Short mmCIF file of C-alpha atoms in Angstrom, two decimals:
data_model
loop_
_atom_site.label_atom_id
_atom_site.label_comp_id
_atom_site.label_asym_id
_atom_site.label_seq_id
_atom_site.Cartn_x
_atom_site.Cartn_y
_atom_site.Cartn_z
CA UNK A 1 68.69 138.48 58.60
CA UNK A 2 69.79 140.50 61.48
CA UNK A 3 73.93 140.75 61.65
CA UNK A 4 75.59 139.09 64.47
CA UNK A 5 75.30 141.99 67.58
CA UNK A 6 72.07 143.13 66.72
CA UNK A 7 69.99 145.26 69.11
CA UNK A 8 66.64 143.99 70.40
CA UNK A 9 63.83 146.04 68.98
CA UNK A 10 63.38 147.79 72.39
CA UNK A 11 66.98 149.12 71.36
CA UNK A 12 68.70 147.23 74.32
CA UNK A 13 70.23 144.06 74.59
CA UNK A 14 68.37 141.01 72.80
CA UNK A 15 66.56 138.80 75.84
CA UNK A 16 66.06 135.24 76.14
CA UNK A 17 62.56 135.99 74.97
CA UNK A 18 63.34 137.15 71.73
CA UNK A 19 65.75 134.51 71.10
CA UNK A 20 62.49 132.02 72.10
CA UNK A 21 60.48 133.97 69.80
CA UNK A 22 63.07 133.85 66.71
CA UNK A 23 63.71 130.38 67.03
CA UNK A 24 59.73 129.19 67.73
CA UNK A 25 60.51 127.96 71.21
CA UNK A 26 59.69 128.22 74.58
CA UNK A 27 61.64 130.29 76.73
CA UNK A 28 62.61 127.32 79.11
CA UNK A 29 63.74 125.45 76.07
CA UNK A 30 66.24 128.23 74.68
CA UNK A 31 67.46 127.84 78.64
CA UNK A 32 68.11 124.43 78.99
CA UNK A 33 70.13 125.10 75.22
CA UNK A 34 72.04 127.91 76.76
CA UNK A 35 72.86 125.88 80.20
CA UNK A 36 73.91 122.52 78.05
CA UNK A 37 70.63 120.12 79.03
CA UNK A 38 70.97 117.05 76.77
CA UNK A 39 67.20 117.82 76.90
CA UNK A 40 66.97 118.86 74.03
CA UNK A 41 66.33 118.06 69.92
CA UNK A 42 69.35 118.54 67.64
CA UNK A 43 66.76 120.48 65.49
CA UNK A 44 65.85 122.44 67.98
CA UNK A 45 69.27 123.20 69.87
CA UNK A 46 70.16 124.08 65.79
CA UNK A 47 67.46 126.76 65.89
CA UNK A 48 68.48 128.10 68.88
CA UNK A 49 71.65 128.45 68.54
CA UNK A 50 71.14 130.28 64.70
CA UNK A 51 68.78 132.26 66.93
CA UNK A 52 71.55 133.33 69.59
CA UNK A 53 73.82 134.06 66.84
CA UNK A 54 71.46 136.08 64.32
CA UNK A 55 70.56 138.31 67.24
CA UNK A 56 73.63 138.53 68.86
CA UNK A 57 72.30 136.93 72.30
CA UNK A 58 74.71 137.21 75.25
CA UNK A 59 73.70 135.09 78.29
CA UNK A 60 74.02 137.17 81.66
CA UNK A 61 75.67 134.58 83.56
CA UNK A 62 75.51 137.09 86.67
CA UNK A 63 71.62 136.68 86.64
CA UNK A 64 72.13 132.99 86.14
CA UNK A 65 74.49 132.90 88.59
CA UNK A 66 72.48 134.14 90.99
CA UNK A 67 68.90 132.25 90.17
CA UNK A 68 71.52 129.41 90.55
CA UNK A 69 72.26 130.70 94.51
CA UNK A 70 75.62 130.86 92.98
CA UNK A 71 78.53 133.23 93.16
CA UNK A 72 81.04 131.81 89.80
CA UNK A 73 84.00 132.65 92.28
CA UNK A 74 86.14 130.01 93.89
CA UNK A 75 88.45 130.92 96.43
CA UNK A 76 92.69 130.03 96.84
CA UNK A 77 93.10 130.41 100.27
CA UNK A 78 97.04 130.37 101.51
CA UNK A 79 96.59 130.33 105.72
CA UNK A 80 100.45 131.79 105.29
CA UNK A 81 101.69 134.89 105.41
CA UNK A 82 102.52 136.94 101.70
CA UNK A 83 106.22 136.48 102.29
CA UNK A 84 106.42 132.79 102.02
CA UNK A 85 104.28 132.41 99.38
CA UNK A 86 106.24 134.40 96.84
CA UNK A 87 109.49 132.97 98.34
CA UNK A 88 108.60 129.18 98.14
CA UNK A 89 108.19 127.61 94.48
CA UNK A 90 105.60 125.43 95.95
CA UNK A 91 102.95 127.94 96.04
CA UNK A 92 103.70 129.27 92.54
CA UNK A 93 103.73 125.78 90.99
CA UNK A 94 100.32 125.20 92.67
CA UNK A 95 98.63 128.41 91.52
CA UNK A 96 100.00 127.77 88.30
CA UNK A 97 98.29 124.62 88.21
CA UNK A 98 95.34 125.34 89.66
CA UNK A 99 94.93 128.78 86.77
CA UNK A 100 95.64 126.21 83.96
CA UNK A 101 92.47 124.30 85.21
CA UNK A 102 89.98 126.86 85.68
CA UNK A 103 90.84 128.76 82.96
CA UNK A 104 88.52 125.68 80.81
CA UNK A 105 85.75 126.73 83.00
CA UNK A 106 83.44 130.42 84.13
CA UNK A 107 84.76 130.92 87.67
CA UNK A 108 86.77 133.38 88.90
CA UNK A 109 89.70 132.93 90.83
CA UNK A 110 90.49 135.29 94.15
CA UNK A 111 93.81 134.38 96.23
CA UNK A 112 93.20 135.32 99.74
CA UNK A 113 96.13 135.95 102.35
CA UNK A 114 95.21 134.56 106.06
CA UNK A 115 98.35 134.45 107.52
CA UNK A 116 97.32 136.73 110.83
CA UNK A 117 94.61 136.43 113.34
CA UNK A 118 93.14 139.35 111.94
CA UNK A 119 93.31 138.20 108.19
CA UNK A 120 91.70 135.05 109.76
CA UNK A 121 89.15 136.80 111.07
CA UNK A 122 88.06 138.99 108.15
CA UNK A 123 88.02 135.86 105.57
CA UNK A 124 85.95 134.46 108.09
CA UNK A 125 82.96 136.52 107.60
CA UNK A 126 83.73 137.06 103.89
CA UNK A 127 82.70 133.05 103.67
CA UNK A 128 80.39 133.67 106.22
CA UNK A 129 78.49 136.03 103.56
CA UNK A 130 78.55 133.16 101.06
CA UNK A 131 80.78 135.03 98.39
CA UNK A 132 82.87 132.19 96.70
CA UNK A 133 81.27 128.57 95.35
CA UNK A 134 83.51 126.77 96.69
CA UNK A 135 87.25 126.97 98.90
CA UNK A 136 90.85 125.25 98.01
CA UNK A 137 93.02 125.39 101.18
CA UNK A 138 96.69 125.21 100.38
CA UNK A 139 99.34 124.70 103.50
CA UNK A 140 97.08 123.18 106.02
CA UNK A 141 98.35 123.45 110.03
CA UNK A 142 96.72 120.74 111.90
CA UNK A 143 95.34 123.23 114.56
CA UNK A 144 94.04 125.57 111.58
CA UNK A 145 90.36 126.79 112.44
CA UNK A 146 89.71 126.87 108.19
CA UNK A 147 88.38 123.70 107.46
CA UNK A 148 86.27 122.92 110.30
CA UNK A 149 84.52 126.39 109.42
CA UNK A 150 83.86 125.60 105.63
CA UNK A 151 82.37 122.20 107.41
CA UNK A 152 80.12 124.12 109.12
CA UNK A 153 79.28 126.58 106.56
CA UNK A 154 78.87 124.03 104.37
CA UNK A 155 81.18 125.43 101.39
CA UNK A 156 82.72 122.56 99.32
CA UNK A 157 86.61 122.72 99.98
CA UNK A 158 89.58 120.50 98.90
CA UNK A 159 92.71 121.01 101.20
CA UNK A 160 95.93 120.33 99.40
CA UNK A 161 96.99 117.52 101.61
CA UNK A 162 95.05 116.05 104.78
CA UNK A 163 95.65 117.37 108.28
CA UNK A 164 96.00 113.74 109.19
CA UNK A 165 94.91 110.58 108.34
CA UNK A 166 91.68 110.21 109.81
CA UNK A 167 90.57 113.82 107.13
CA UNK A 168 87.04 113.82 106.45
CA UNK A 169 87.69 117.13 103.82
CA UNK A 170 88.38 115.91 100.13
CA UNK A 171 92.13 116.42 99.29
CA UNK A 172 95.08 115.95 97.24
CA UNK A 173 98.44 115.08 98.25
CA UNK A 174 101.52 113.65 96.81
CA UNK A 175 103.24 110.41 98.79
CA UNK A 176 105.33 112.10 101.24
CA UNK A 177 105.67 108.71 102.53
CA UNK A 178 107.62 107.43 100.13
CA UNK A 179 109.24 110.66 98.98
CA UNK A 180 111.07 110.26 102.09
CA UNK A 181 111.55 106.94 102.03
CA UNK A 182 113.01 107.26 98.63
CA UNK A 183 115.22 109.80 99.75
CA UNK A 184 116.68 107.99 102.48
CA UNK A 185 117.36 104.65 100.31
CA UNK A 186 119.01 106.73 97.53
CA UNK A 187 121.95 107.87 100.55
CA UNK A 188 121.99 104.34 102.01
CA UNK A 189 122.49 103.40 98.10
CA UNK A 190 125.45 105.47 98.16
CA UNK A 191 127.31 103.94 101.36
CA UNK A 192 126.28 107.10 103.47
CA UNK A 193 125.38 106.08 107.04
CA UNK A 194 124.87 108.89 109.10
CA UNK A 195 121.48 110.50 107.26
CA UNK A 196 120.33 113.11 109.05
CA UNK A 197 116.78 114.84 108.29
CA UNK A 198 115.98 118.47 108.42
CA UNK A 199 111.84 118.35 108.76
CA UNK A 200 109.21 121.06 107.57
CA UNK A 201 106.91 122.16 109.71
CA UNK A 202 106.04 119.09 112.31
CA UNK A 203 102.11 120.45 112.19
CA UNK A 204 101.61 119.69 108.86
CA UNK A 205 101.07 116.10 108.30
CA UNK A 206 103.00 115.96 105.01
CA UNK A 207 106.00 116.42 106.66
CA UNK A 208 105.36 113.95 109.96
CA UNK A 209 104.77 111.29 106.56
CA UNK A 210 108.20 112.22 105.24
CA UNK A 211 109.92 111.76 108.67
CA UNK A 212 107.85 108.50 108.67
CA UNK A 213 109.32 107.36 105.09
CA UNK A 214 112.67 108.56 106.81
CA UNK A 215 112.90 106.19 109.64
CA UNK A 216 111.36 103.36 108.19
CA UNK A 217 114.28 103.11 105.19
CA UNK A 218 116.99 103.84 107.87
CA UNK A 219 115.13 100.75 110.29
CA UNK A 220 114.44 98.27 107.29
CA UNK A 221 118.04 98.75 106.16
CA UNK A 222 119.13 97.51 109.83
CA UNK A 223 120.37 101.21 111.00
CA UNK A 224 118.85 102.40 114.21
CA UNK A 225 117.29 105.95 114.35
CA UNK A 226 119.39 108.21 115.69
CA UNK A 227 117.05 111.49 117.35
CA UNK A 228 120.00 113.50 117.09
CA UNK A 229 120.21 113.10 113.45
CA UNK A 230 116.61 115.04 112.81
CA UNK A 231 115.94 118.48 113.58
CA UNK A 232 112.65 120.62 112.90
CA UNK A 233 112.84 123.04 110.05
CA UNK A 234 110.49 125.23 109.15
CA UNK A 235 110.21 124.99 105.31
CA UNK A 236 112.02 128.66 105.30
CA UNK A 237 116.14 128.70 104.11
CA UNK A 238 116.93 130.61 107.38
CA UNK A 239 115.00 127.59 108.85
CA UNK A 240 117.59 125.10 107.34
CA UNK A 241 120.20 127.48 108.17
CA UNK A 242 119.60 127.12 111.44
CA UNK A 243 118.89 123.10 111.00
CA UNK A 244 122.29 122.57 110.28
CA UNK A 245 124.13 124.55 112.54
CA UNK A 246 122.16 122.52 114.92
CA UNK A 247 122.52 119.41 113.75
CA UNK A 248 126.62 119.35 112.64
CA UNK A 249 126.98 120.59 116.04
CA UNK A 250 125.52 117.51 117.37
CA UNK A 251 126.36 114.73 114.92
CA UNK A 252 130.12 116.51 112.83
CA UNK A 253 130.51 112.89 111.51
CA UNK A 254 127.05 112.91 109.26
CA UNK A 255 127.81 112.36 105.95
CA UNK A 256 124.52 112.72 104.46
CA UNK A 257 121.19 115.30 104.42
CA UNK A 258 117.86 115.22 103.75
CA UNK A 259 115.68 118.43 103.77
CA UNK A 260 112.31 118.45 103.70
CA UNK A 261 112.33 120.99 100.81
CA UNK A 262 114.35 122.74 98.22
CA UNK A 263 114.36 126.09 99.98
CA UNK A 264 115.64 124.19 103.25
CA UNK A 265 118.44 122.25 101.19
CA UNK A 266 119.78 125.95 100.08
CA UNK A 267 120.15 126.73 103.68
CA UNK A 268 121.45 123.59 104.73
CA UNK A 269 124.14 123.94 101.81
CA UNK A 270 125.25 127.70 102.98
CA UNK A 271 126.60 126.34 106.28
CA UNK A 272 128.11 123.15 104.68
CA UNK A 273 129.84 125.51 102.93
CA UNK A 274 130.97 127.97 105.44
CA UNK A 275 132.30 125.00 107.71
CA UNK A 276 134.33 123.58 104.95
CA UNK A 277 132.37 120.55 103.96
CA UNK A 278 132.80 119.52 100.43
CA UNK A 279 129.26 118.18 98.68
CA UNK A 280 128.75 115.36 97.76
CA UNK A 281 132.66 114.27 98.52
CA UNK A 282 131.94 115.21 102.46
CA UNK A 283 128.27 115.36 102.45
CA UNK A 284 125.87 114.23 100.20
CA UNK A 285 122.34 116.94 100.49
CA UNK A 286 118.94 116.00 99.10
CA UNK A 287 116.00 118.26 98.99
CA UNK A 288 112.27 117.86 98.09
CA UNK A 289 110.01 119.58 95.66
CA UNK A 290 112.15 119.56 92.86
CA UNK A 291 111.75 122.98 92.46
CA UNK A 292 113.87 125.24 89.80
CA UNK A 293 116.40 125.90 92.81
CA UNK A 294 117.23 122.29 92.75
CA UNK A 295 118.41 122.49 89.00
CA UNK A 296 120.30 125.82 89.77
CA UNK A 297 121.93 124.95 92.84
CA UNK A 298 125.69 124.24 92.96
CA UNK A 299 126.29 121.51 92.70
CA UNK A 300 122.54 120.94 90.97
CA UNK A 301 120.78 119.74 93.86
CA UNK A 302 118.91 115.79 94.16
CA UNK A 303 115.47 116.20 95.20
CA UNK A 304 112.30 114.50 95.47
CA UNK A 305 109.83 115.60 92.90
CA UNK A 306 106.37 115.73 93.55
CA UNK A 307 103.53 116.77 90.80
CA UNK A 308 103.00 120.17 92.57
CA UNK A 309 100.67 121.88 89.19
CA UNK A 310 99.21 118.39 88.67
CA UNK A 311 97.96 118.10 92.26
CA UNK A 312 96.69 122.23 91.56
CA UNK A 313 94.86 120.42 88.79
CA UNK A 314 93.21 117.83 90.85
CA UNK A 315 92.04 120.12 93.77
CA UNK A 316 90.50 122.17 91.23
CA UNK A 317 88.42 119.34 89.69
CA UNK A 318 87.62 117.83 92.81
CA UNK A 319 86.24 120.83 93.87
CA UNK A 320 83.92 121.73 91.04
CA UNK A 321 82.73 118.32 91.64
CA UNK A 322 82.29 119.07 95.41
CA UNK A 323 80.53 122.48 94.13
CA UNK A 324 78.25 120.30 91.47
CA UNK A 325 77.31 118.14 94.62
CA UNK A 326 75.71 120.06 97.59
CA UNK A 327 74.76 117.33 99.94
CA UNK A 328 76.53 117.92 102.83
CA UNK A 329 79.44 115.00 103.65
CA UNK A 330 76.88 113.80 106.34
CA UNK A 331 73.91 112.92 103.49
CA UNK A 332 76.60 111.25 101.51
CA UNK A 333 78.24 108.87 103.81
CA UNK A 334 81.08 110.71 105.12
CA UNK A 335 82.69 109.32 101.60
CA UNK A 336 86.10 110.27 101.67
CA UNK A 337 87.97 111.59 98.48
CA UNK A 338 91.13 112.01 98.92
CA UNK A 339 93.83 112.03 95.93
CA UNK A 340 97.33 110.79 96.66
CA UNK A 341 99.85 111.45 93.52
CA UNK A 342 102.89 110.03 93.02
CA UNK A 343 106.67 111.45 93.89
CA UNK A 344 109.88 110.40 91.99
CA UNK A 345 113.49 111.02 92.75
CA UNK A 346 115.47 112.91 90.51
CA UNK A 347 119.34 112.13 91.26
CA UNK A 348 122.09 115.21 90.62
CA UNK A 349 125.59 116.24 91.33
CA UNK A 350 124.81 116.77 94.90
CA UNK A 351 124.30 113.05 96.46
#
């Protein structure tokens, strides 16, 4: 019996033939065995498989890859620039999750950077050329060009989170609705009136849903919406930096925040600080992501947690389903999949 690693006897690697020929099959049949068809006999997926092993057969997925018209490659594409996705945990917390999920399967991973015009344009032709399977689009602008060009190249993509609600993409999101919401009736909980709301970026559609959950808790607990009590951020700390000054400049008498993220609630707390206000005795802060700067703040920080590597988790699946299923979305009845997870509050020290 020929030891496991064995060379053909044309002294290179054994082929699929020989493995047909050791195991008295055809060659389709040691294929469909290789590739997982339920096709197949248990005797004869036994004699394969003692065939593979006796001869030391190695499948060359890049050959089957490409009878297949298919690259193994899925693309993580952050429309950001490199800065903010190594300074925000959300984007670590999502790669995480998605690596944890593909690791179980035979595609590669590539993160791609397409924060400029330029970086835009390149990554445009590189999908042009057909290089990945299949796209996941993390931090979605509602004016970015991205999805409607994997539409029309036809690449199956999941966005993480829709660019509004009328999304034809698959996605996965967490309820930023009621994040915010929760958020908001946590502080009126706590006999805090004046709530103000530092937003992320008003162009992604997550964040218009928090400042939706936002006024909804403020008007269903009788309070009227004050405008001056919400002020865009930018999901950046100098952007709640800058939040606050605004907004205690405005409104000195607000006793209570709510950021739209963790990295924004830092900010926020810096000028509390510096102008002497006292948290949560003077003014109770609340971020969102539940990040590890929420536990480490001072005082550890309340925050809205939202399944950041489980949602990673879901875009990849979703995708590999897109990927197993060409049809375009027009041949399948514009069916929607879209994946909305759940968020939970986590009180601390800080509200």
């Amino acid at each position: 019996m020929a030891s496991h690693g064995a060379r053909s006897r044309s002294g290179g690697r054994p082929t699929l033939e020989e493995v047909a020929a050791r195991a008295g099959v055809g060659r389709g049949t040691v294929s469909r065995v290789i590739n997982g068809s339920p096709r197949v006999s248990d005797a004869t997926r036994a004699a394969v498989e003692a065939a593979v092993a006796e001869l030391g057969y190695v499948p060359n997925t890049a050959a089957r890859a490409l009878a297949a018209n298919r690259t193994d490659a899925i693309a993580l594409v952050v429309p950001e620039p490199e800065t903010r996705f190594f300074a925000e945990p959300y984007f670590s917390d999502m790669l995480k999750g998605v690596g944890a999920e593909i690791s179980d399967t035979e595609m590669q991973l590539l993160l791609i950077f397409a924060g400029s015009d330029r970086e835009r344009r390149r990554l445009a032709q590189y999908l042009a050329a057909h290089r990945v399977d299949g796209v996941l689009l993390v931090s979605v602008h509602a004016d970015d060009p991205l999805p409607d060009l994997l539409s029309q190249l036809e690449i199956p993509a999941v966005i993480s989170g829709p660019r509004s609600a009328a999304e034809t993409l698959p996605s996965v999101d967490s309820d930023n609705y009621g994040g915010g919401r929760s958020a908001v009736e946590h502080l009126l909980a706590g006999g805090r009136s004046a709530i103000a709301h530092i937003t992320g970026r008003l162009d992604v559609y997550g964040a218009q849903r928090r400042v939706d959950g936002y006024r909804d808790a403020l008007r269903d607990a009788g309070h009227e919406v004050d405008e001056r009590l919400i002020e865009p951020g930018d999901f950046t700390e100098e952007g709640g930096r800058r939040a606050m000054t605004k907004l205690l400049a405005r409104r000195p008498d607000l006793d209570a925040v709510f950021a739209g993220s963790d990295v924004m609630a830092a900010g926020a707390r810096q000028v509390l600080r510096e102008e002497g206000r006292g948290i949560p005795s003077d003014v109770a802060l609340i971020g969102y992501d539940d990040s590890a700067i929420a536990r480490h703040m001072d005082p550890p920080l309340t925050s809205v947690r939202q399944p950041i590597e489980e949602m990673g988790r879901h875009m990849i699946d979703l995708l590999l389903s897109e990927i197993a299923d060409r049809r375009p979305a027009v041949s399948r009845g514009l069916e929607r999949r879209q994946v909305v997870l759940a968020t939970e509050l986590v009180a601390r020290a800080s509200s």
